[in-house]
XYZ file of C-alpha atoms in Angstrom:
110
model
C 20.627 1.600 -32.118
C 19.387 4.795 -33.523
C 16.027 4.694 -35.590
C 16.276 4.951 -39.161
C 13.543 8.031 -40.283
C 15.403 9.626 -43.226
C 14.284 8.183 -46.787
C 15.618 8.268 -50.315
C 14.623 7.377 -53.277
C 16.411 5.374 -56.282
C 15.086 5.208 -59.864
C 16.334 2.232 -61.621
C 15.708 0.536 -65.164
C 13.930 -3.055 -65.573
C 17.247 -4.159 -66.486
C 19.337 -2.562 -63.109
C 16.945 -3.459 -61.015
C 17.442 -7.291 -62.444
C 21.068 -6.789 -61.776
C 20.769 -5.521 -58.224
C 18.312 -8.609 -57.585
C 20.799 -10.764 -58.990
C 23.400 -9.463 -56.996
C 21.487 -9.855 -54.142
C 20.761 -13.139 -54.962
C 24.517 -14.390 -55.478
C 25.266 -12.598 -51.591
C 22.028 -14.436 -50.409
C 20.497 -10.881 -49.249
C 16.530 -10.897 -49.318
C 16.470 -7.305 -47.448
C 16.934 -4.707 -50.391
C 16.856 -1.838 -47.921
C 20.010 -3.616 -46.199
C 21.955 -4.603 -49.318
C 21.521 -1.120 -50.525
C 22.122 0.562 -47.430
C 25.499 -1.547 -46.797
C 26.279 -0.698 -51.203
C 25.809 3.016 -50.168
C 28.120 3.320 -47.088
C 31.010 0.465 -47.995
C 30.679 0.975 -51.878
C 30.517 -3.136 -51.735
C 29.187 -6.660 -49.960
C 31.358 -9.673 -49.863
C 30.182 -13.255 -49.163
C 32.377 -15.441 -47.511
C 32.707 -18.914 -48.454
C 33.434 -20.476 -44.967
C 33.598 -24.195 -45.976
C 37.604 -24.078 -45.559
C 36.952 -23.113 -42.104
C 34.547 -25.419 -41.222
C 36.631 -28.066 -42.475
C 39.558 -26.498 -40.236
C 37.240 -26.608 -37.216
C 36.336 -30.358 -37.883
C 39.852 -31.671 -38.183
C 40.600 -29.428 -35.237
C 37.586 -31.652 -33.168
C 39.449 -34.800 -34.346
C 42.537 -34.011 -33.169
C 41.367 -32.810 -30.218
C 39.452 -35.944 -29.240
C 42.146 -37.662 -30.478
C 44.100 -35.659 -27.794
C 41.668 -36.424 -25.119
C 41.600 -40.523 -25.855
C 45.961 -40.321 -25.694
C 44.986 -38.532 -22.019
C 43.056 -41.197 -20.772
C 45.297 -43.891 -22.247
C 48.163 -41.759 -20.434
C 46.378 -41.728 -17.183
C 44.804 -45.028 -17.433
C 47.585 -47.351 -18.571
C 50.637 -44.748 -17.964
C 51.544 -45.681 -21.945
C 51.434 -43.313 -24.800
C 52.782 -44.788 -27.685
C 55.552 -42.543 -29.869
C 53.237 -43.001 -32.897
C 50.539 -42.006 -31.788
C 51.981 -39.034 -30.946
C 53.685 -38.529 -34.181
C 50.253 -38.926 -36.162
C 48.920 -35.903 -33.957
C 51.257 -33.983 -34.977
C 51.593 -34.018 -38.143
C 47.514 -33.640 -38.718
C 47.883 -30.479 -36.649
C 51.021 -29.571 -38.843
C 48.587 -30.090 -41.350
C 46.206 -28.311 -40.205
C 48.632 -25.353 -39.536
C 49.713 -25.195 -42.833
C 46.237 -24.916 -44.296
C 45.103 -22.312 -41.652
C 47.979 -20.100 -43.347
C 47.123 -20.592 -46.606
C 43.526 -20.149 -46.130
C 44.820 -16.750 -43.888
C 46.394 -15.869 -47.194
C 43.426 -16.279 -49.242
C 41.296 -14.054 -46.851
C 43.613 -11.692 -46.881
C 43.711 -11.053 -50.291
C 40.222 -9.870 -50.133
C 41.178 -7.015 -48.212
């Protein structure tokens, strides 16, 4: 990584500084240099709310655990219940539908 040796100075009013710090707080950025550099280069900073993604990952883990249990049951007993498979398929379909909605939401940001 190249060493940063060039410096710029920006003068702000008290109100402008307050607004800048407010925006930094909203984005959970505490490094003023990082925030300023990002704004100078890209013109914007975006904070992504990833709660939906965390929920989706949790649901996928649950389905994965259930699938492993069904595989153990099938290997141990040689039996898998049709309703168990239908239930898992329905949950995976729900996750897929939610994933599509989530991706459209993030697509609208760009």
